């Protein structure tokens, strides 16, 4: 439950902060910052690693090789 509360607080705080940034800089910067911070919050809360696993890379390479051999 604490994790859900932290996420909600961060989103609310950043939303208010970005409304202030929108007032100063304009809409497009607001959209970019808001989306980037939502992505950062989700990555931090789920502990998603941005570096893919080597096995995933092997599967992607083999699927590309199989497709190129059949084509």
N, CA, C, O and CB atoms as a CASP TS submission, in Angstrom:
PFRMAT TS
TARGET T0000
AUTHOR 0000-0000-0000
METHOD Language model
MODEL 1
PARENT N/A
ATOM      1  N   UNK     1       0.823  -1.205   0.000  1.00  0.00           N
ATOM      2  CA  UNK     1       0.000   0.000   0.000  1.00  0.00           C
ATOM      3  C   UNK     1       0.859   1.257   0.000  1.00  0.00           C
ATOM      4  O   UNK     1       0.498   2.258  -0.618  1.00  0.00           O
ATOM      5  CB  UNK     1      -0.932   0.005   1.206  1.00  0.00           C
ATOM      6  N   UNK     2       1.995   1.208   0.691  1.00  0.00           N
ATOM      7  CA  UNK     2       2.845   2.406   0.750  1.00  0.00           C
ATOM      8  C   UNK     2       3.382   2.761  -0.626  1.00  0.00           C
ATOM      9  O   UNK     2       3.532   3.938  -0.955  1.00  0.00           O
ATOM     10  CB  UNK     2       4.010   2.194   1.727  1.00  0.00           C
ATOM     11  N   UNK     3       3.675   1.730  -1.441  1.00  0.00           N
ATOM     12  CA  UNK     3       4.188   2.005  -2.786  1.00  0.00           C
ATOM     13  C   UNK     3       3.142   2.725  -3.634  1.00  0.00           C
ATOM     14  O   UNK     3       3.473   3.628  -4.403  1.00  0.00           O
ATOM     15  CB  UNK     3       4.618   0.698  -3.474  1.00  0.00           C
ATOM     16  N   UNK     4       1.882   2.323  -3.493  1.00  0.00           N
ATOM     17  CA  UNK     4       0.806   2.973  -4.248  1.00  0.00           C
ATOM     18  C   UNK     4       0.669   4.424  -3.810  1.00  0.00           C
ATOM     19  O   UNK     4       0.482   5.310  -4.644  1.00  0.00           O
ATOM     20  CB  UNK     4      -0.535   2.222  -4.057  1.00  0.00           C
ATOM     21  N   UNK     5       0.762   4.671  -2.505  1.00  0.00           N
ATOM     22  CA  UNK     5       0.680   6.041  -2.003  1.00  0.00           C
ATOM     23  C   UNK     5       1.828   6.898  -2.488  1.00  0.00           C
ATOM     24  O   UNK     5       1.639   8.067  -2.824  1.00  0.00           O
ATOM     25  CB  UNK     5       0.651   6.043  -0.496  1.00  0.00           C
ATOM     26  N   UNK     6       3.028   6.317  -2.527  1.00  0.00           N
ATOM     27  CA  UNK     6       4.185   7.078  -3.016  1.00  0.00           C
ATOM     28  C   UNK     6       4.024   7.435  -4.484  1.00  0.00           C
ATOM     29  O   UNK     6       4.336   8.554  -4.891  1.00  0.00           O
ATOM     30  CB  UNK     6       5.478   6.280  -2.812  1.00  0.00           C
ATOM     31  N   UNK     7       3.537   6.484  -5.285  1.00  0.00           N
ATOM     32  CA  UNK     7       3.349   6.748  -6.714  1.00  0.00           C
ATOM     33  C   UNK     7       2.304   7.839  -6.916  1.00  0.00           C
ATOM     34  O   UNK     7       2.505   8.748  -7.721  1.00  0.00           O
ATOM     35  CB  UNK     7       2.930   5.459  -7.458  1.00  0.00           C
ATOM     36  N   UNK     8       1.193   7.757  -6.193  1.00  0.00           N
ATOM     37  CA  UNK     8       0.139   8.770  -6.328  1.00  0.00           C
ATOM     38  C   UNK     8       0.652  10.140  -5.897  1.00  0.00           C
ATOM     39  O   UNK     8       0.350  11.142  -6.545  1.00  0.00           O
ATOM     40  CB  UNK     8      -1.100   8.380  -5.494  1.00  0.00           C
ATOM     41  N   UNK     9       1.423  10.197  -4.814  1.00  0.00           N
ATOM     42  CA  UNK     9       1.953  11.479  -4.352  1.00  0.00           C
ATOM     43  C   UNK     9       2.911  12.066  -5.372  1.00  0.00           C
ATOM     44  O   UNK     9       2.873  13.267  -5.638  1.00  0.00           O
ATOM     45  CB  UNK     9       2.654  11.318  -3.004  1.00  0.00           C
ATOM     46  N   UNK    10       3.774  11.230  -5.948  1.00  0.00           N
ATOM     47  CA  UNK    10       4.728  11.728  -6.937  1.00  0.00           C
ATOM     48  C   UNK    10       4.012  12.259  -8.168  1.00  0.00           C
ATOM     49  O   UNK    10       4.349  13.327  -8.678  1.00  0.00           O
ATOM     50  CB  UNK    10       5.708  10.628  -7.335  1.00  0.00           C
ATOM     51  N   UNK    11       3.019  11.506  -8.645  1.00  0.00           N
ATOM     52  CA  UNK    11       2.293  11.947  -9.836  1.00  0.00           C
ATOM     53  C   UNK    11       1.570  13.258  -9.550  1.00  0.00           C
ATOM     54  O   UNK    11       1.580  14.162 -10.386  1.00  0.00           O
ATOM     55  CB  UNK    11       1.287  10.865 -10.296  1.00  0.00           C
ATOM     56  N   UNK    12       0.941  13.375  -8.374  1.00  0.00           N
ATOM     57  CA  UNK    12       0.233  14.610  -8.025  1.00  0.00           C
ATOM     58  C   UNK    12       1.208  15.775  -7.910  1.00  0.00           C
ATOM     59  O   UNK    12       0.941  16.859  -8.429  1.00  0.00           O
ATOM     60  CB  UNK    12      -0.542  14.435  -6.707  1.00  0.00           C
ATOM     61  N   UNK    13       2.339  15.562  -7.233  1.00  0.00           N
ATOM     62  CA  UNK    13       3.325  16.627  -7.052  1.00  0.00           C
ATOM     63  C   UNK    13       3.893  17.078  -8.389  1.00  0.00           C
ATOM     64  O   UNK    13       4.002  18.276  -8.650  1.00  0.00           O
ATOM     65  CB  UNK    13       4.455  16.161  -6.133  1.00  0.00           C
ATOM     66  N   UNK    14       4.260  16.105  -9.249  1.00  0.00           N
ATOM     67  CA  UNK    14       4.831  16.463 -10.542  1.00  0.00           C
ATOM     68  C   UNK    14       3.795  17.122 -11.443  1.00  0.00           C
ATOM     69  O   UNK    14       4.139  17.967 -12.270  1.00  0.00           O
ATOM     70  CB  UNK    14       5.407  15.231 -11.224  1.00  0.00           C
ATOM     71  N   UNK    15       2.518  16.738 -11.289  1.00  0.00           N
ATOM     72  CA  UNK    15       1.474  17.365 -12.095  1.00  0.00           C
ATOM     73  C   UNK    15       1.348  18.845 -11.744  1.00  0.00           C
ATOM     74  O   UNK    15       1.258  19.687 -12.638  1.00  0.00           O
ATOM     75  CB  UNK    15       0.125  16.648 -11.889  1.00  0.00           C
ATOM     76  N   UNK    16       1.340  19.170 -10.443  1.00  0.00           N
ATOM     77  CA  UNK    16       1.277  20.572 -10.020  1.00  0.00           C
ATOM     78  C   UNK    16       2.527  21.319 -10.495  1.00  0.00           C
ATOM     79  O   UNK    16       2.437  22.445 -10.984  1.00  0.00           O
ATOM     80  CB  UNK    16       1.137  20.674  -8.474  1.00  0.00           C
ATOM     81  N   UNK    17       3.683  20.687 -10.347  1.00  0.00           N
ATOM     82  CA  UNK    17       4.941  21.304 -10.774  1.00  0.00           C
ATOM     83  C   UNK    17       4.936  21.586 -12.271  1.00  0.00           C
ATOM     84  O   UNK    17       5.405  22.632 -12.719  1.00  0.00           O
ATOM     85  CB  UNK    17       6.127  20.402 -10.415  1.00  0.00           C
ATOM     86  N   UNK    18       4.396  20.633 -13.045  1.00  0.00           N
ATOM     87  CA  UNK    18       4.390  20.815 -14.490  1.00  0.00           C
ATOM     88  C   UNK    18       3.375  21.844 -14.938  1.00  0.00           C
ATOM     89  O   UNK    18       3.564  22.487 -15.970  1.00  0.00           O
ATOM     90  CB  UNK    18       4.117  19.509 -15.173  1.00  0.00           C
ATOM     91  N   UNK    19       2.301  22.014 -14.183  1.00  0.00           N
ATOM     92  CA  UNK    19       1.383  23.103 -14.511  1.00  0.00           C
ATOM     93  C   UNK    19       2.098  24.442 -14.396  1.00  0.00           C
ATOM     94  O   UNK    19       1.875  25.339 -15.209  1.00  0.00           O
ATOM     95  CB  UNK    19       0.147  23.074 -13.591  1.00  0.00           C
ATOM     96  N   UNK    20       2.953  24.579 -13.391  1.00  0.00           N
ATOM     97  CA  UNK    20       3.732  25.811 -13.229  1.00  0.00           C
ATOM     98  C   UNK    20       4.715  25.984 -14.385  1.00  0.00           C
ATOM     99  O   UNK    20       4.886  27.090 -14.898  1.00  0.00           O
ATOM    100  CB  UNK    20       4.490  25.800 -11.886  1.00  0.00           C
ATOM    101  N   UNK    21       5.369  24.872 -14.801  1.00  0.00           N
ATOM    102  CA  UNK    21       6.302  24.935 -15.926  1.00  0.00           C
ATOM    103  C   UNK    21       5.556  25.297 -17.210  1.00  0.00           C
ATOM    104  O   UNK    21       6.069  26.049 -18.039  1.00  0.00           O
ATOM    105  CB  UNK    21       7.045  23.589 -16.094  1.00  0.00           C
ATOM    106  N   UNK    22       4.347  24.760 -17.372  1.00  0.00           N
ATOM    107  CA  UNK    22       3.542  25.097 -18.544  1.00  0.00           C
ATOM    108  C   UNK    22       3.261  26.584 -18.596  1.00  0.00           C
ATOM    109  O   UNK    22       3.308  27.193 -19.665  1.00  0.00           O
ATOM    110  CB  UNK    22       2.232  24.316 -18.538  1.00  0.00           C
ATOM    111  N   UNK    23       2.974  27.166 -17.459  1.00  0.00           N
ATOM    112  CA  UNK    23       2.672  28.595 -17.400  1.00  0.00           C
ATOM    113  C   UNK    23       3.877  29.423 -17.846  1.00  0.00           C
ATOM    114  O   UNK    23       3.717  30.487 -18.445  1.00  0.00           O
ATOM    115  CB  UNK    23       2.248  28.996 -15.975  1.00  0.00           C
ATOM    116  N   UNK    24       5.082  28.933 -17.553  1.00  0.00           N
ATOM    117  CA  UNK    24       6.286  29.692 -17.902  1.00  0.00           C
ATOM    118  C   UNK    24       6.738  29.398 -19.335  1.00  0.00           C
ATOM    119  O   UNK    24       6.987  30.327 -20.104  1.00  0.00           O
ATOM    120  CB  UNK    24       7.420  29.368 -16.919  1.00  0.00           C
ATOM    121  N   UNK    25       6.846  28.123 -19.700  1.00  0.00           N
ATOM    122  CA  UNK    25       7.518  27.755 -20.954  1.00  0.00           C
ATOM    123  C   UNK    25       6.575  27.385 -22.094  1.00  0.00           C
ATOM    124  O   UNK    25       6.962  27.492 -23.258  1.00  0.00           O
ATOM    125  CB  UNK    25       8.435  26.610 -20.703  1.00  0.00           C
ATOM    126  N   UNK    26       5.381  26.965 -21.804  1.00  0.00           N
ATOM    127  CA  UNK    26       4.459  26.587 -22.875  1.00  0.00           C
ATOM    128  C   UNK    26       4.113  25.115 -22.859  1.00  0.00           C
ATOM    129  O   UNK    26       4.644  24.344 -22.060  1.00  0.00           O
ATOM    130  CB  UNK    26       5.043  26.944 -24.207  1.00  0.00           C
ATOM    131  N   UNK    27       3.213  24.734 -23.753  1.00  0.00           N
ATOM    132  CA  UNK    27       2.622  23.401 -23.708  1.00  0.00           C
ATOM    133  C   UNK    27       3.591  22.288 -24.069  1.00  0.00           C
ATOM    134  O   UNK    27       3.615  21.255 -23.399  1.00  0.00           O
ATOM    135  CB  UNK    27       1.454  23.344 -24.623  1.00  0.00           C
ATOM    136  N   UNK    28       4.385  22.474 -25.107  1.00  0.00           N
ATOM    137  CA  UNK    28       5.145  21.344 -25.638  1.00  0.00           C
ATOM    138  C   UNK    28       6.175  20.839 -24.640  1.00  0.00           C
ATOM    139  O   UNK    28       6.370  19.632 -24.500  1.00  0.00           O
ATOM    140  CB  UNK    28       5.833  21.736 -26.932  1.00  0.00           C
ATOM    141  N   UNK    29       6.829  21.753 -23.954  1.00  0.00           N
ATOM    142  CA  UNK    29       7.769  21.345 -22.916  1.00  0.00           C
ATOM    143  C   UNK    29       7.037  20.615 -21.796  1.00  0.00           C
ATOM    144  O   UNK    29       7.561  19.661 -21.220  1.00  0.00           O
ATOM    145  CB  UNK    29       8.523  22.564 -22.357  1.00  0.00           C
ATOM    146  N   UNK    30       5.825  21.067 -21.492  1.00  0.00           N
ATOM    147  CA  UNK    30       5.022  20.418 -20.456  1.00  0.00           C
ATOM    148  C   UNK    30       4.732  18.972 -20.827  1.00  0.00           C
ATOM    149  O   UNK    30       4.907  18.073 -20.005  1.00  0.00           O
ATOM    150  CB  UNK    30       3.710  21.180 -20.232  1.00  0.00           C
ATOM    151  N   UNK    31       4.290  18.742 -22.057  1.00  0.00           N
ATOM    152  CA  UNK    31       3.969  17.376 -22.460  1.00  0.00           C
ATOM    153  C   UNK    31       5.204  16.485 -22.410  1.00  0.00           C
ATOM    154  O   UNK    31       5.130  15.351 -21.936  1.00  0.00           O
ATOM    155  CB  UNK    31       3.368  17.363 -23.868  1.00  0.00           C
ATOM    156  N   UNK    32       6.323  16.979 -22.886  1.00  0.00           N
ATOM    157  CA  UNK    32       7.549  16.183 -22.890  1.00  0.00           C
ATOM    158  C   UNK    32       7.975  15.831 -21.469  1.00  0.00           C
ATOM    159  O   UNK    32       8.292  14.676 -21.188  1.00  0.00           O
ATOM    160  CB  UNK    32       8.675  16.936 -23.607  1.00  0.00           C
ATOM    161  N   UNK    33       7.985  16.821 -20.567  1.00  0.00           N
ATOM    162  CA  UNK    33       8.419  16.562 -19.200  1.00  0.00           C
ATOM    163  C   UNK    33       7.451  15.652 -18.462  1.00  0.00           C
ATOM    164  O   UNK    33       7.872  14.774 -17.709  1.00  0.00           O
ATOM    165  CB  UNK    33       8.575  17.865 -18.446  1.00  0.00           C
ATOM    166  N   UNK    34       6.160  15.856 -18.675  1.00  0.00           N
ATOM    167  CA  UNK    34       5.171  15.045 -17.962  1.00  0.00           C
ATOM    168  C   UNK    34       5.281  13.582 -18.375  1.00  0.00           C
ATOM    169  O   UNK    34       5.263  12.697 -17.520  1.00  0.00           O
ATOM    170  CB  UNK    34       3.746  15.566 -18.230  1.00  0.00           C
ATOM    171  N   UNK    35       5.394  13.318 -19.667  1.00  0.00           N
ATOM    172  CA  UNK    35       5.528  11.939 -20.125  1.00  0.00           C
ATOM    173  C   UNK    35       6.836  11.317 -19.651  1.00  0.00           C
ATOM    174  O   UNK    35       6.863  10.148 -19.268  1.00  0.00           O
ATOM    175  CB  UNK    35       5.443  11.878 -21.644  1.00  0.00           C
ATOM    176  N   UNK    36       7.918  12.086 -19.675  1.00  0.00           N
ATOM    177  CA  UNK    36       9.198  11.533 -19.241  1.00  0.00           C
ATOM    178  C   UNK    36       9.177  11.207 -17.752  1.00  0.00           C
ATOM    179  O   UNK    36       9.749  10.198 -17.339  1.00  0.00           O
ATOM    180  CB  UNK    36      10.333  12.511 -19.550  1.00  0.00           C
ATOM    181  N   UNK    37       8.532  12.040 -16.939  1.00  0.00           N
ATOM    182  CA  UNK    37       8.495  11.754 -15.507  1.00  0.00           C
ATOM    183  C   UNK    37       7.579  10.586 -15.187  1.00  0.00           C
ATOM    184  O   UNK    37       7.863   9.826 -14.261  1.00  0.00           O
ATOM    185  CB  UNK    37       8.047  12.980 -14.740  1.00  0.00           C
ATOM    186  N   UNK    38       6.493  10.421 -15.924  1.00  0.00           N
ATOM    187  CA  UNK    38       5.652   9.239 -15.715  1.00  0.00           C
ATOM    188  C   UNK    38       6.452   7.981 -16.030  1.00  0.00           C
ATOM    189  O   UNK    38       6.371   6.995 -15.297  1.00  0.00           O
ATOM    190  CB  UNK    38       4.370   9.305 -16.593  1.00  0.00           C
ATOM    191  N   UNK    39       7.223   8.006 -17.115  1.00  0.00           N
ATOM    192  CA  UNK    39       8.050   6.846 -17.464  1.00  0.00           C
ATOM    193  C   UNK    39       9.088   6.585 -16.376  1.00  0.00           C
ATOM    194  O   UNK    39       9.316   5.433 -16.009  1.00  0.00           O
ATOM    195  CB  UNK    39       8.746   7.064 -18.826  1.00  0.00           C
ATOM    196  N   UNK    40       9.721   7.640 -15.855  1.00  0.00           N
ATOM    197  CA  UNK    40      10.718   7.460 -14.803  1.00  0.00           C
ATOM    198  C   UNK    40      10.102   6.876 -13.545  1.00  0.00           C
ATOM    199  O   UNK    40      10.698   6.005 -12.912  1.00  0.00           O
ATOM    200  CB  UNK    40      11.392   8.784 -14.480  1.00  0.00           C
ATOM    201  N   UNK    41       8.910   7.344 -13.172  1.00  0.00           N
ATOM    202  CA  UNK    41       8.249   6.818 -11.969  1.00  0.00           C
ATOM    203  C   UNK    41       7.915   5.351 -12.162  1.00  0.00           C
ATOM    204  O   UNK    41       8.132   4.548 -11.254  1.00  0.00           O
ATOM    205  CB  UNK    41       6.967   7.622 -11.644  1.00  0.00           C
ATOM    206  N   UNK    42       7.390   4.980 -13.326  1.00  0.00           N
ATOM    207  CA  UNK    42       7.035   3.583 -13.565  1.00  0.00           C
ATOM    208  C   UNK    42       8.269   2.697 -13.571  1.00  0.00           C
ATOM    209  O   UNK    42       8.238   1.598 -13.016  1.00  0.00           O
ATOM    210  CB  UNK    42       6.284   3.442 -14.885  1.00  0.00           C
ATOM    211  N   UNK    43       9.354   3.151 -14.187  1.00  0.00           N
ATOM    212  CA  UNK    43      10.580   2.350 -14.224  1.00  0.00           C
ATOM    213  C   UNK    43      11.142   2.192 -12.822  1.00  0.00           C
ATOM    214  O   UNK    43      11.600   1.108 -12.462  1.00  0.00           O
ATOM    215  CB  UNK    43      11.630   2.995 -15.153  1.00  0.00           C
ATOM    216  N   UNK    44      11.116   3.252 -12.024  1.00  0.00           N
ATOM    217  CA  UNK    44      11.673   3.176 -10.678  1.00  0.00           C
ATOM    218  C   UNK    44      10.839   2.270  -9.780  1.00  0.00           C
ATOM    219  O   UNK    44      11.398   1.518  -8.982  1.00  0.00           O
ATOM    220  CB  UNK    44      11.771   4.568 -10.068  1.00  0.00           C
ATOM    221  N   UNK    45       9.516   2.327  -9.892  1.00  0.00           N
ATOM    222  CA  UNK    45       8.665   1.542  -9.004  1.00  0.00           C
ATOM    223  C   UNK    45       8.697   0.056  -9.352  1.00  0.00           C
ATOM    224  O   UNK    45       8.638  -0.787  -8.457  1.00  0.00           O
ATOM    225  CB  UNK    45       7.235   2.056  -9.062  1.00  0.00           C
ATOM    226  N   UNK    46       8.789  -0.274 -10.627  1.00  0.00           N
ATOM    227  CA  UNK    46       8.759  -1.681 -11.021  1.00  0.00           C
ATOM    228  C   UNK    46      10.149  -2.294 -11.078  1.00  0.00           C
ATOM    229  O   UNK    46      10.283  -3.493 -11.323  1.00  0.00           O
ATOM    230  CB  UNK    46       8.086  -1.827 -12.364  1.00  0.00           C
ATOM    231  N   UNK    47      11.184  -1.495 -10.856  1.00  0.00           N
ATOM    232  CA  UNK    47      12.568  -1.964 -10.940  1.00  0.00           C
ATOM    233  C   UNK    47      12.849  -2.623 -12.289  1.00  0.00           C
ATOM    234  O   UNK    47      13.453  -3.693 -12.354  1.00  0.00           O
ATOM    235  CB  UNK    47      12.866  -2.949  -9.803  1.00  0.00           C
ATOM    236  N   UNK    48      12.408  -1.979 -13.350  1.00  0.00           N
ATOM    237  CA  UNK    48      12.648  -2.489 -14.695  1.00  0.00           C
ATOM    238  C   UNK    48      14.077  -2.148 -15.091  1.00  0.00           C
ATOM    239  O   UNK    48      14.514  -1.004 -14.968  1.00  0.00           O
ATOM    240  CB  UNK    48      11.628  -1.899 -15.718  1.00  0.00           C
ATOM    241  N   UNK    49      14.795  -3.158 -15.567  1.00  0.00           N
ATOM    242  CA  UNK    49      16.160  -2.912 -16.014  1.00  0.00           C
ATOM    243  C   UNK    49      16.119  -2.509 -17.483  1.00  0.00           C
ATOM    244  O   UNK    49      15.494  -3.180 -18.306  1.00  0.00           O
ATOM    245  CB  UNK    49      17.063  -4.169 -15.799  1.00  0.00           C
ATOM    246  N   UNK    50      16.783  -1.420 -17.798  1.00  0.00           N
ATOM    247  CA  UNK    50      16.763  -0.922 -19.164  1.00  0.00           C
ATOM    248  C   UNK    50      17.673  -1.736 -20.076  1.00  0.00           C
ATOM    249  O   UNK    50      17.488  -1.723 -21.293  1.00  0.00           O
ATOM    250  CB  UNK    50      17.172   0.535 -19.192  1.00  0.00           C
ATOM    251  N   UNK    51      18.655  -2.445 -19.511  1.00  0.00           N
ATOM    252  CA  UNK    51      19.548  -3.273 -20.325  1.00  0.00           C
ATOM    253  C   UNK    51      18.887  -4.631 -20.529  1.00  0.00           C
ATOM    254  O   UNK    51      18.576  -5.306 -19.547  1.00  0.00           O
ATOM    255  CB  UNK    51      20.958  -3.428 -19.652  1.00  0.00           C
ATOM    256  N   UNK    52      18.662  -5.056 -21.776  1.00  0.00           N
ATOM    257  CA  UNK    52      18.008  -6.343 -22.010  1.00  0.00           C
ATOM    258  C   UNK    52      18.904  -7.514 -21.640  1.00  0.00           C
ATOM    259  O   UNK    52      20.130  -7.403 -21.624  1.00  0.00           O
ATOM    260  CB  UNK    52      17.589  -6.459 -23.461  1.00  0.00           C
ATOM    261  N   UNK    53      18.272  -8.624 -21.346  1.00  0.00           N
ATOM    262  CA  UNK    53      18.990  -9.832 -20.964  1.00  0.00           C
ATOM    263  C   UNK    53      19.666 -10.431 -22.197  1.00  0.00           C
ATOM    264  O   UNK    53      19.113 -10.348 -23.293  1.00  0.00           O
ATOM    265  CB  UNK    53      18.030 -10.861 -20.306  1.00  0.00           C
ATOM    266  N   UNK    54      20.864 -11.039 -22.042  1.00  0.00           N
ATOM    267  CA  UNK    54      21.553 -11.622 -23.212  1.00  0.00           C
ATOM    268  C   UNK    54      20.740 -12.689 -23.933  1.00  0.00           C
ATOM    269  O   UNK    54      20.829 -12.805 -25.156  1.00  0.00           O
ATOM    270  CB  UNK    54      22.866 -12.221 -22.781  1.00  0.00           C
ATOM    271  N   UNK    55      19.936 -13.482 -23.191  1.00  0.00           N
ATOM    272  CA  UNK    55      19.132 -14.509 -23.847  1.00  0.00           C
ATOM    273  C   UNK    55      18.103 -13.882 -24.775  1.00  0.00           C
ATOM    274  O   UNK    55      17.798 -14.436 -25.831  1.00  0.00           O
ATOM    275  CB  UNK    55      18.436 -15.388 -22.809  1.00  0.00           C
ATOM    276  N   UNK    56      17.575 -12.743 -24.390  1.00  0.00           N
ATOM    277  CA  UNK    56      16.612 -12.061 -25.255  1.00  0.00           C
ATOM    278  C   UNK    56      17.297 -11.626 -26.541  1.00  0.00           C
ATOM    279  O   UNK    56      16.717 -11.734 -27.621  1.00  0.00           O
ATOM    280  CB  UNK    56      15.987 -10.842 -24.535  1.00  0.00           C
ATOM    281  N   UNK    57      18.532 -11.135 -26.432  1.00  0.00           N
ATOM    282  CA  UNK    57      19.272 -10.738 -27.630  1.00  0.00           C
ATOM    283  C   UNK    57      19.531 -11.937 -28.538  1.00  0.00           C
ATOM    284  O   UNK    57      19.428 -11.819 -29.759  1.00  0.00           O
ATOM    285  CB  UNK    57      20.599 -10.075 -27.242  1.00  0.00           C
ATOM    286  N   UNK    58      19.871 -13.108 -27.945  1.00  0.00           N
ATOM    287  CA  UNK    58      20.106 -14.300 -28.751  1.00  0.00           C
ATOM    288  C   UNK    58      18.842 -14.713 -29.494  1.00  0.00           C
ATOM    289  O   UNK    58      18.899 -15.090 -30.665  1.00  0.00           O
ATOM    290  CB  UNK    58      20.600 -15.449 -27.874  1.00  0.00           C
ATOM    291  N   UNK    59      17.702 -14.642 -28.812  1.00  0.00           N
ATOM    292  CA  UNK    59      16.453 -15.022 -29.469  1.00  0.00           C
ATOM    293  C   UNK    59      16.134 -14.071 -30.617  1.00  0.00           C
ATOM    294  O   UNK    59      15.680 -14.506 -31.676  1.00  0.00           O
ATOM    295  CB  UNK    59      15.297 -15.038 -28.459  1.00  0.00           C
ATOM    296  N   UNK    60      16.366 -12.799 -30.417  1.00  0.00           N
ATOM    297  CA  UNK    60      16.087 -11.837 -31.485  1.00  0.00           C
ATOM    298  C   UNK    60      17.001 -12.097 -32.680  1.00  0.00           C
ATOM    299  O   UNK    60      16.557 -12.055 -33.827  1.00  0.00           O
ATOM    300  CB  UNK    60      16.266 -10.387 -30.976  1.00  0.00           C
ATOM    301  N   UNK    61      18.288 -12.366 -32.408  1.00  0.00           N
ATOM    302  CA  UNK    61      19.243 -12.606 -33.497  1.00  0.00           C
ATOM    303  C   UNK    61      18.882 -13.888 -34.250  1.00  0.00           C
ATOM    304  O   UNK    61      18.919 -13.912 -35.480  1.00  0.00           O
ATOM    305  CB  UNK    61      20.689 -12.697 -32.944  1.00  0.00           C
ATOM    306  N   UNK    62      18.524 -14.979 -33.507  1.00  0.00           N
ATOM    307  CA  UNK    62      18.183 -16.219 -34.192  1.00  0.00           C
ATOM    308  C   UNK    62      16.913 -16.059 -34.999  1.00  0.00           C
ATOM    309  O   UNK    62      16.810 -16.619 -36.090  1.00  0.00           O
ATOM    310  CB  UNK    62      18.029 -17.355 -33.196  1.00  0.00           C
ATOM    311  N   UNK    63      15.937 -15.310 -34.495  1.00  0.00           N
ATOM    312  CA  UNK    63      14.708 -15.135 -35.268  1.00  0.00           C
ATOM    313  C   UNK    63      14.993 -14.340 -36.542  1.00  0.00           C
ATOM    314  O   UNK    63      14.396 -14.609 -37.584  1.00  0.00           O
ATOM    315  CB  UNK    63      13.627 -14.423 -34.421  1.00  0.00           C
ATOM    316  N   UNK    64      15.892 -13.374 -36.467  1.00  0.00           N
ATOM    317  CA  UNK    64      16.249 -12.612 -37.667  1.00  0.00           C
ATOM    318  C   UNK    64      16.985 -13.517 -38.652  1.00  0.00           C
ATOM    319  O   UNK    64      16.743 -13.444 -39.857  1.00  0.00           O
ATOM    320  CB  UNK    64      17.125 -11.382 -37.300  1.00  0.00           C
ATOM    321  N   UNK    65      17.895 -14.383 -38.142  1.00  0.00           N
ATOM    322  CA  UNK    65      18.629 -15.287 -39.030  1.00  0.00           C
ATOM    323  C   UNK    65      17.694 -16.283 -39.705  1.00  0.00           C
ATOM    324  O   UNK    65      17.829 -16.546 -40.900  1.00  0.00           O
ATOM    325  CB  UNK    65      19.712 -16.036 -38.251  1.00  0.00           C
ATOM    326  N   UNK    66      16.750 -16.836 -38.954  1.00  0.00           N
ATOM    327  CA  UNK    66      15.811 -17.801 -39.528  1.00  0.00           C
ATOM    328  C   UNK    66      14.968 -17.124 -40.599  1.00  0.00           C
ATOM    329  O   UNK    66      14.727 -17.702 -41.659  1.00  0.00           O
ATOM    330  CB  UNK    66      14.906 -18.412 -38.431  1.00  0.00           C
ATOM    331  N   UNK    67      14.521 -15.908 -40.329  1.00  0.00           N
ATOM    332  CA  UNK    67      13.715 -15.198 -41.322  1.00  0.00           C
ATOM    333  C   UNK    67      14.526 -14.918 -42.586  1.00  0.00           C
ATOM    334  O   UNK    67      14.006 -15.028 -43.697  1.00  0.00           O
ATOM    335  CB  UNK    67      13.179 -13.883 -40.735  1.00  0.00           C
ATOM    336  N   UNK    68      15.795 -14.558 -42.417  1.00  0.00           N
ATOM    337  CA  UNK    68      16.604 -14.243 -43.596  1.00  0.00           C
ATOM    338  C   UNK    68      16.915 -15.516 -44.397  1.00  0.00           C
ATOM    339  O   UNK    68      17.026 -15.452 -45.622  1.00  0.00           O
ATOM    340  CB  UNK    68      17.915 -13.540 -43.176  1.00  0.00           C
ATOM    341  N   UNK    69      17.059 -16.674 -43.725  1.00  0.00           N
ATOM    342  CA  UNK    69      17.316 -17.919 -44.452  1.00  0.00           C
ATOM    343  C   UNK    69      16.077 -18.357 -45.230  1.00  0.00           C
ATOM    344  O   UNK    69      16.190 -18.836 -46.358  1.00  0.00           O
ATOM    345  CB  UNK    69      17.753 -19.029 -43.479  1.00  0.00           C
ATOM    346  N   UNK    70      14.891 -18.196 -44.630  1.00  0.00           N
ATOM    347  CA  UNK    70      13.666 -18.603 -45.315  1.00  0.00           C
ATOM    348  C   UNK    70      13.328 -17.647 -46.454  1.00  0.00           C
ATOM    349  O   UNK    70      12.744 -18.060 -47.455  1.00  0.00           O
ATOM    350  CB  UNK    70      12.500 -18.673 -44.325  1.00  0.00           C
ATOM    351  N   UNK    71      13.687 -16.385 -46.314  1.00  0.00           N
ATOM    352  CA  UNK    71      13.313 -15.396 -47.319  1.00  0.00           C
ATOM    353  C   UNK    71      14.275 -15.426 -48.451  1.00  0.00           C
ATOM    354  O   UNK    71      14.131 -14.662 -49.405  1.00  0.00           O
ATOM    355  CB  UNK    71      13.251 -14.006 -46.729  1.00  0.00           C
TER
END
